[in-house]
PDB file of C-alpha atoms and ligand atoms in Angstrom:
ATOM      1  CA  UNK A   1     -96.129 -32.335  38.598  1.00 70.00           C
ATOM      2  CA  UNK A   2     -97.609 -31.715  42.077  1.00 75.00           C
ATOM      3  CA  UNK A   3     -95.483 -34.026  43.168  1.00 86.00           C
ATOM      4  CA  UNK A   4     -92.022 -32.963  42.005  1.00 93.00           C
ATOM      5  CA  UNK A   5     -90.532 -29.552  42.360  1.00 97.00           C
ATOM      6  CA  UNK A   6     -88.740 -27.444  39.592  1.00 98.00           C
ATOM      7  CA  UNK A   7     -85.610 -26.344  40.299  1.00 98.00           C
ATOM      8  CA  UNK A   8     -84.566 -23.388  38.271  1.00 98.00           C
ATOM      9  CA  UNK A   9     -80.751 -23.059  37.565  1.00 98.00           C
ATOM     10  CA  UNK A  10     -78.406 -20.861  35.576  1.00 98.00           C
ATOM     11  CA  UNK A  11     -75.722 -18.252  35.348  1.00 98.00           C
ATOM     12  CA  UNK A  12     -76.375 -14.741  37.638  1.00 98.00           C
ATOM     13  CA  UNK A  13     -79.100 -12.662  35.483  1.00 97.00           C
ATOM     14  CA  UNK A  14     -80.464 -15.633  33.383  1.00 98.00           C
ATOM     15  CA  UNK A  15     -84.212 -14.255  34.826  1.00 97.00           C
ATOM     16  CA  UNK A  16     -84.323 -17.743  37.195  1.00 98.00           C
ATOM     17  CA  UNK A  17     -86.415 -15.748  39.921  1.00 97.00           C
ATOM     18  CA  UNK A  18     -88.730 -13.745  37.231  1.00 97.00           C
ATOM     19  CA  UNK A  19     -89.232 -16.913  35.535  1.00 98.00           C
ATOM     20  CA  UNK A  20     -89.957 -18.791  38.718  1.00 98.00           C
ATOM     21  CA  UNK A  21     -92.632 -16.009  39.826  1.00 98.00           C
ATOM     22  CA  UNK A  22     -94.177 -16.357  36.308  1.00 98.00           C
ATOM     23  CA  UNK A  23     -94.320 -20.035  35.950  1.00 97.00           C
ATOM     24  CA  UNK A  24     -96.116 -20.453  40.002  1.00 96.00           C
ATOM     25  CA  UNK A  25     -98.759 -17.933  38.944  1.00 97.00           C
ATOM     26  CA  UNK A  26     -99.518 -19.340  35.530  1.00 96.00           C
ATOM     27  CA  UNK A  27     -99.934 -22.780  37.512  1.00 95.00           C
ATOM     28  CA  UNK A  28    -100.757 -22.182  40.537  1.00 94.00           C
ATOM     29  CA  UNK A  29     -97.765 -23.643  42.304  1.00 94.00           C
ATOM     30  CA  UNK A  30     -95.509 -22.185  45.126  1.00 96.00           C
ATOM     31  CA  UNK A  31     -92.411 -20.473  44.582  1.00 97.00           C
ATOM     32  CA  UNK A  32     -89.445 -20.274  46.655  1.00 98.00           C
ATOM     33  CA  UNK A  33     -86.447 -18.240  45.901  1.00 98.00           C
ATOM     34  CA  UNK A  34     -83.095 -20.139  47.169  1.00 98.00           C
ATOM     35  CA  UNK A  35     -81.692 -16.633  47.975  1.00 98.00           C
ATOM     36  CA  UNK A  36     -84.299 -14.945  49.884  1.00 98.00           C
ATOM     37  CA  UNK A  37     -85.015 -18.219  51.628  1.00 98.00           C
ATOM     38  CA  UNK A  38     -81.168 -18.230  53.220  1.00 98.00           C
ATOM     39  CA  UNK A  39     -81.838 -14.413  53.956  1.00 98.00           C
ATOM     40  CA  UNK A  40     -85.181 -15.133  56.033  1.00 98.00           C
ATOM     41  CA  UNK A  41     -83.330 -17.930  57.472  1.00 98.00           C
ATOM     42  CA  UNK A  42     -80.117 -16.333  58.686  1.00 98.00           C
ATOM     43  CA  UNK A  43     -81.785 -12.304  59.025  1.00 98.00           C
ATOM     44  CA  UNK A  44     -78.437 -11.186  57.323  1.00 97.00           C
ATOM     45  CA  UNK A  45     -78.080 -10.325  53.497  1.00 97.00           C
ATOM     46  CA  UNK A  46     -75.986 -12.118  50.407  1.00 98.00           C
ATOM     47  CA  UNK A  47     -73.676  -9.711  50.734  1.00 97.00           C
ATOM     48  CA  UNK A  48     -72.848 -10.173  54.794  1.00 97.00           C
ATOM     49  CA  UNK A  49     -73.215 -14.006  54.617  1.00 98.00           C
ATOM     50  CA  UNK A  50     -70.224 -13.170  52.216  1.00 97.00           C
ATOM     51  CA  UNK A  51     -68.161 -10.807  53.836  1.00 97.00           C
ATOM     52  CA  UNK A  52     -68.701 -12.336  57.254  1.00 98.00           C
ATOM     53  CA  UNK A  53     -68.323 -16.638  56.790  1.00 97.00           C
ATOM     54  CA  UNK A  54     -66.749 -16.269  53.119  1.00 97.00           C
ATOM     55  CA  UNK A  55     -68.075 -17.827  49.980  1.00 97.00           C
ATOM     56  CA  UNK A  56     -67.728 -21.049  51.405  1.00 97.00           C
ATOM     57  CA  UNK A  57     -69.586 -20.542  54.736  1.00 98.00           C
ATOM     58  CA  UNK A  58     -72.672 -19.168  52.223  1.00 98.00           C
ATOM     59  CA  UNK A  59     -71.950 -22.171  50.311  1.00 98.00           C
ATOM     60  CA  UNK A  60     -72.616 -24.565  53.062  1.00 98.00           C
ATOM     61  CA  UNK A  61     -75.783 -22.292  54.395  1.00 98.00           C
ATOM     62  CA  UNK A  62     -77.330 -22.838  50.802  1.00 98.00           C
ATOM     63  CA  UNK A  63     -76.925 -26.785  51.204  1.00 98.00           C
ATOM     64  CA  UNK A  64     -78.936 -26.574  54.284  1.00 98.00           C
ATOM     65  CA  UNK A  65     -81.246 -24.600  52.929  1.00 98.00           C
ATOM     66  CA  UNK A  66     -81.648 -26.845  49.722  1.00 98.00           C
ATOM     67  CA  UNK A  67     -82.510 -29.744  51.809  1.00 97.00           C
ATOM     68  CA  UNK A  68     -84.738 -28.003  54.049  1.00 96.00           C
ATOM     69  CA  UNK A  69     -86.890 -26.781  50.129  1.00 96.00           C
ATOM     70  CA  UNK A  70     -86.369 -30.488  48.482  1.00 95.00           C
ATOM     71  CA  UNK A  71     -88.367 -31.745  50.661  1.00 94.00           C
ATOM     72  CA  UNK A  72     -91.189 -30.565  50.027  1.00 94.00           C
ATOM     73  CA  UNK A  73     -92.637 -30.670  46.345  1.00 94.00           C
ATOM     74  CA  UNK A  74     -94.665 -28.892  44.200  1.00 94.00           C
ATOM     75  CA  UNK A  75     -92.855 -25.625  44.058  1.00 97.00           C
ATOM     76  CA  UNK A  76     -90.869 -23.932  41.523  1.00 98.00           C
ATOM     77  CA  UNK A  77     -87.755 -23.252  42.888  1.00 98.00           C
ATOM     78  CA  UNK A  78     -85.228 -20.391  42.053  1.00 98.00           C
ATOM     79  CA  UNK A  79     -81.821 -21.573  42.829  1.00 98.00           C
ATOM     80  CA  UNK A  80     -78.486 -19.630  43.392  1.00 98.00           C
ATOM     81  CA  UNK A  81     -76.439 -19.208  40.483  1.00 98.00           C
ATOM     82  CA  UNK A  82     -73.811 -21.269  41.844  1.00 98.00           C
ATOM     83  CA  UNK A  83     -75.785 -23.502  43.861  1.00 98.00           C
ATOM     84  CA  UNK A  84     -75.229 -26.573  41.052  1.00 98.00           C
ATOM     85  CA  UNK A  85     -71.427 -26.319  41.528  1.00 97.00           C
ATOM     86  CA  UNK A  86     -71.497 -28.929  44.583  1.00 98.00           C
ATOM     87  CA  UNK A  87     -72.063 -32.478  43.642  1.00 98.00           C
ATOM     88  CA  UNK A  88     -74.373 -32.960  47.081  1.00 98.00           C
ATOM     89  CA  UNK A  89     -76.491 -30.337  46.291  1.00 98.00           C
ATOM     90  CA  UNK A  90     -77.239 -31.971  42.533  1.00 98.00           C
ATOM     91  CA  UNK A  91     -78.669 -34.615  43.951  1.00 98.00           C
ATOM     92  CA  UNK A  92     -80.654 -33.365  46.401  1.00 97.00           C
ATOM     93  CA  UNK A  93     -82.347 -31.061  43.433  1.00 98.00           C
ATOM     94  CA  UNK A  94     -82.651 -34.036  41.624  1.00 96.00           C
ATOM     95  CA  UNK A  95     -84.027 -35.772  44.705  1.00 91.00           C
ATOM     96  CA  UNK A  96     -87.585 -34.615  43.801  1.00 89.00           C
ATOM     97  CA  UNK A  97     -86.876 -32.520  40.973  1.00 96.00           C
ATOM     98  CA  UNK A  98     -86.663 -31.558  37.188  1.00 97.00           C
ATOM     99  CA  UNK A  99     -83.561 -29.391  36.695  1.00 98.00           C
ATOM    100  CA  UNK A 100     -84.738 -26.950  33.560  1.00 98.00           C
ATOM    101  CA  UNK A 101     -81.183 -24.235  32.825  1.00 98.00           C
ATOM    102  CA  UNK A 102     -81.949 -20.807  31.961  1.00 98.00           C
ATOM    103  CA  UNK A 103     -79.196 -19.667  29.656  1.00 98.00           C
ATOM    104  CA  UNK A 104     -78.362 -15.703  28.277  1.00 98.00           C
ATOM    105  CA  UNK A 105     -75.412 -14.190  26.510  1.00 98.00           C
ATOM    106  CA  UNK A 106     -72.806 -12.431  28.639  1.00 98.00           C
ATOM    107  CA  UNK A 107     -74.018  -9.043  27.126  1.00 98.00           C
ATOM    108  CA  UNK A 108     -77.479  -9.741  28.539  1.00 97.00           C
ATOM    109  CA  UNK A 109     -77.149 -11.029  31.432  1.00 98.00           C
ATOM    110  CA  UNK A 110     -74.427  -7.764  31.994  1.00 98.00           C
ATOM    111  CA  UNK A 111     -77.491  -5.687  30.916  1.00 97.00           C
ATOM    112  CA  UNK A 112     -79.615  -7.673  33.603  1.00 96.00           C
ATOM    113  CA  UNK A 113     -77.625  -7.063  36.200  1.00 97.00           C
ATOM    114  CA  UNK A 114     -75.180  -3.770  36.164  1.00 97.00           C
ATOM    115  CA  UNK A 115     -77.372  -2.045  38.022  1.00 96.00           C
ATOM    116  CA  UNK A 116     -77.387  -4.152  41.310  1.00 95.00           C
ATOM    117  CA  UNK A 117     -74.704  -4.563  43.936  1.00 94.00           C
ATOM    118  CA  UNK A 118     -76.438  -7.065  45.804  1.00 95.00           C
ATOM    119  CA  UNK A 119     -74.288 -10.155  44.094  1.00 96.00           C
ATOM    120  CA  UNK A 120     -70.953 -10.188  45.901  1.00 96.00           C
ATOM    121  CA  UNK A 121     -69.211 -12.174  43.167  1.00 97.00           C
ATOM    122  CA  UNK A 122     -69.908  -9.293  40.890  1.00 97.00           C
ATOM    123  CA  UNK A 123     -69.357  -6.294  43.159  1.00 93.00           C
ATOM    124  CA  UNK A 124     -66.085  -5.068  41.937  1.00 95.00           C
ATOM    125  CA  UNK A 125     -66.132  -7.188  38.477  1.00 97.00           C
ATOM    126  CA  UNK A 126     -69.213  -5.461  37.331  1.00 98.00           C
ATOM    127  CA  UNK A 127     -67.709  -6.073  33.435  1.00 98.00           C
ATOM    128  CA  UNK A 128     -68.725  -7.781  30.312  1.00 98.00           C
ATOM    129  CA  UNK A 129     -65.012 -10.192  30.374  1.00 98.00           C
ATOM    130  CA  UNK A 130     -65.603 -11.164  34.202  1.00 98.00           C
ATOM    131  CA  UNK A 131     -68.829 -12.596  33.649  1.00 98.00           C
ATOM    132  CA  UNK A 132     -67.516 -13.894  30.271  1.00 98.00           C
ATOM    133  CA  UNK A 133     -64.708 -15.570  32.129  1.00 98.00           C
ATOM    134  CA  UNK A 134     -67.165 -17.097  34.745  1.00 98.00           C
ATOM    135  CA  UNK A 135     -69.706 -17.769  32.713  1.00 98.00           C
ATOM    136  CA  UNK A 136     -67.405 -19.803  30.214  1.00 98.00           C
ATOM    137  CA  UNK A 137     -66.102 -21.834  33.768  1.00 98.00           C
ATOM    138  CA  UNK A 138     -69.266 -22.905  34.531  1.00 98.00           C
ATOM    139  CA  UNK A 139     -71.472 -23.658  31.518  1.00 97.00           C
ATOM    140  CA  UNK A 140     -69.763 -27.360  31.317  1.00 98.00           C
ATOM    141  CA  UNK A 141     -71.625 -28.313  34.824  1.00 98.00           C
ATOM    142  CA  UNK A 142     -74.556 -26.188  34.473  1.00 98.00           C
ATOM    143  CA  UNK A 143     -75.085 -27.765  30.509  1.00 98.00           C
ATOM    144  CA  UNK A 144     -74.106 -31.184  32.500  1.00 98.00           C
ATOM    145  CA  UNK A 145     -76.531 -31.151  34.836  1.00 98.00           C
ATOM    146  CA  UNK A 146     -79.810 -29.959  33.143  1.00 98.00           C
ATOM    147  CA  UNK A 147     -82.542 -31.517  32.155  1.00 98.00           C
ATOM    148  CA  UNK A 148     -84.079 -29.255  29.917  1.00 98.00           C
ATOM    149  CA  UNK A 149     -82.505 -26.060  28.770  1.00 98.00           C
ATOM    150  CA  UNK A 150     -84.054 -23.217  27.627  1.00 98.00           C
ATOM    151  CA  UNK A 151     -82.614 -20.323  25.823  1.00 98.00           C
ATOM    152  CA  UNK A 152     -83.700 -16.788  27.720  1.00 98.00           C
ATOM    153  CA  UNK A 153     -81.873 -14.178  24.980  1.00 97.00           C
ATOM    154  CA  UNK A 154     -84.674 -11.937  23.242  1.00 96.00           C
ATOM    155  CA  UNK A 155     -87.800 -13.856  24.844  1.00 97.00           C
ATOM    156  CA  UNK A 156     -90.207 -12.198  27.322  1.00 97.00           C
ATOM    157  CA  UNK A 157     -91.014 -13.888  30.141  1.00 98.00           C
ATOM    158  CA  UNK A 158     -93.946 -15.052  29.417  1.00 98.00           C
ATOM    159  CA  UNK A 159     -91.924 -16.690  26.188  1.00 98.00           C
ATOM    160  CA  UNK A 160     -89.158 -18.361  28.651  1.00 98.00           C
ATOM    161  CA  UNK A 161     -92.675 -19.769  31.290  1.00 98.00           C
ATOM    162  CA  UNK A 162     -94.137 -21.363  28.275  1.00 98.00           C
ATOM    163  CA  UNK A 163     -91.489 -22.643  26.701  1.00 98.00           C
ATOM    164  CA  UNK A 164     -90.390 -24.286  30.278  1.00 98.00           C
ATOM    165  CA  UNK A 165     -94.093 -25.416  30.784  1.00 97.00           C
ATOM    166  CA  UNK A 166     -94.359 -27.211  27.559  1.00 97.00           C
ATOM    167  CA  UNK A 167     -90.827 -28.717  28.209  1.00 97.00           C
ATOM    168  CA  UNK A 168     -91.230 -30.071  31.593  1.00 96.00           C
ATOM    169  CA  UNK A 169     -95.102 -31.071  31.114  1.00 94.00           C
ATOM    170  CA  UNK A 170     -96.552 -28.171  33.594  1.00 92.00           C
TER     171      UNK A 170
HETATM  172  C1  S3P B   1     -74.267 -16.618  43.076  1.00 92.18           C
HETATM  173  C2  S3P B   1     -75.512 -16.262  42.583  1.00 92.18           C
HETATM  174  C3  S3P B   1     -76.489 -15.493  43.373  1.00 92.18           C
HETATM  175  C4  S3P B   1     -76.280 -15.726  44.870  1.00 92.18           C
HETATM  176  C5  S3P B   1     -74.855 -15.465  45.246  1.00 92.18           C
HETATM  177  C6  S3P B   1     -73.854 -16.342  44.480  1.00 92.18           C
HETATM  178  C7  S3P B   1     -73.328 -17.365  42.195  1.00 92.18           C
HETATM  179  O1  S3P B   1     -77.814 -15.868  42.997  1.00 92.18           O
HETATM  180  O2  S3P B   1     -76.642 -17.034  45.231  1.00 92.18           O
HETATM  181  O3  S3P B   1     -74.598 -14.101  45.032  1.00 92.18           O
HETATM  182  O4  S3P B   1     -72.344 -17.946  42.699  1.00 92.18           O
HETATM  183  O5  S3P B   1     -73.557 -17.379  40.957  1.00 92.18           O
HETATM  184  P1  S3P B   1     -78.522 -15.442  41.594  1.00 92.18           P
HETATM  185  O6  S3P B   1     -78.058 -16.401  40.546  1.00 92.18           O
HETATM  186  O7  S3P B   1     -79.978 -15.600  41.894  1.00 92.18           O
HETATM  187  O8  S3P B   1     -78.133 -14.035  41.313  1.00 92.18           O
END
């Protein structure tokens, strides 16, 4: 598995960075969070990429970031929650990497993330029906693109690791 990456994917609050953390310890891998790697990158937050270049100018930053973490392998990567919506950046997670989709209920993943303001997507729509609405437009691609899927609902994370471990062949 050293030398493929993989690439965790999912709705907001599905536990991909947790998860990620978990699995790299329990094999000593690498782990590299998608999110915090564009925020090291460009020094700004989610939130100002947002409100400054738009959804689409953070779309385009996490493309170049992608390709900058595919290639390199061996790491468990943590990607956006809407990083699997662009056909390009599919491939290049597929490039040198097993695509495993973290799934949760709406009600957990509101549970998961209420709390925070750091999503911009959510900011504003902080509701059980928005993420519903969004979930329910995405699972077709996320379910579409996935190689393995594991179910997150009432499992600790230790539960979810394993599970993905045994899946992917860790
Ligand atoms: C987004 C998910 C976020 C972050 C950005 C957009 C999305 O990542 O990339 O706020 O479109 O679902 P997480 O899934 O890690 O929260």
């Amino acid at each position: 598995m050293k030398d493929k990456n993989v690439m965790l994917i999912g709705f907001m609050g599905t536990g991909k960075t947790t998860v990620s953390q978990k699995l790299a310890l329990d094999h000593g891998m690498h782990e590299i969070d998608l999110d915090s790697y564009i925020v090291d990158r460009e020094k700004m937050n989610i939130t100002d990429i947002f409100a400054e270049m738009g959804e689409e100018g953070f779309r385009d930053i996490e493309t170049d970031c992608l390709k900058d973490v595919v290639d390199r392998t061996g790491n468990i990567v943590s990607c956006g929650g809407g990083s699997v919506l662009r056909d390009e950046n599919v491939e290049l997670m597929k490039k040198n990497g097993v695509i495993v989709l973290l799934t949760a209920t709406p009600e957990t993943v509101f549970e998961r993330v209420k709390d925070d303001n750091t999503r911009p997507l959510l900011n504003g729509n902080m509701n059980i029906e928005f993420i519903t609405e969004l979930m329910r437009k995405r699972e077709d691609r996320y379910k579409e693109v996935a190689d393995v899927v594991v179910d997150t609902d009432g499992k600790s994370i230790q539960e979810i690791a394993d599970e993905i471990s045994q899946q992917v062949g860790l």
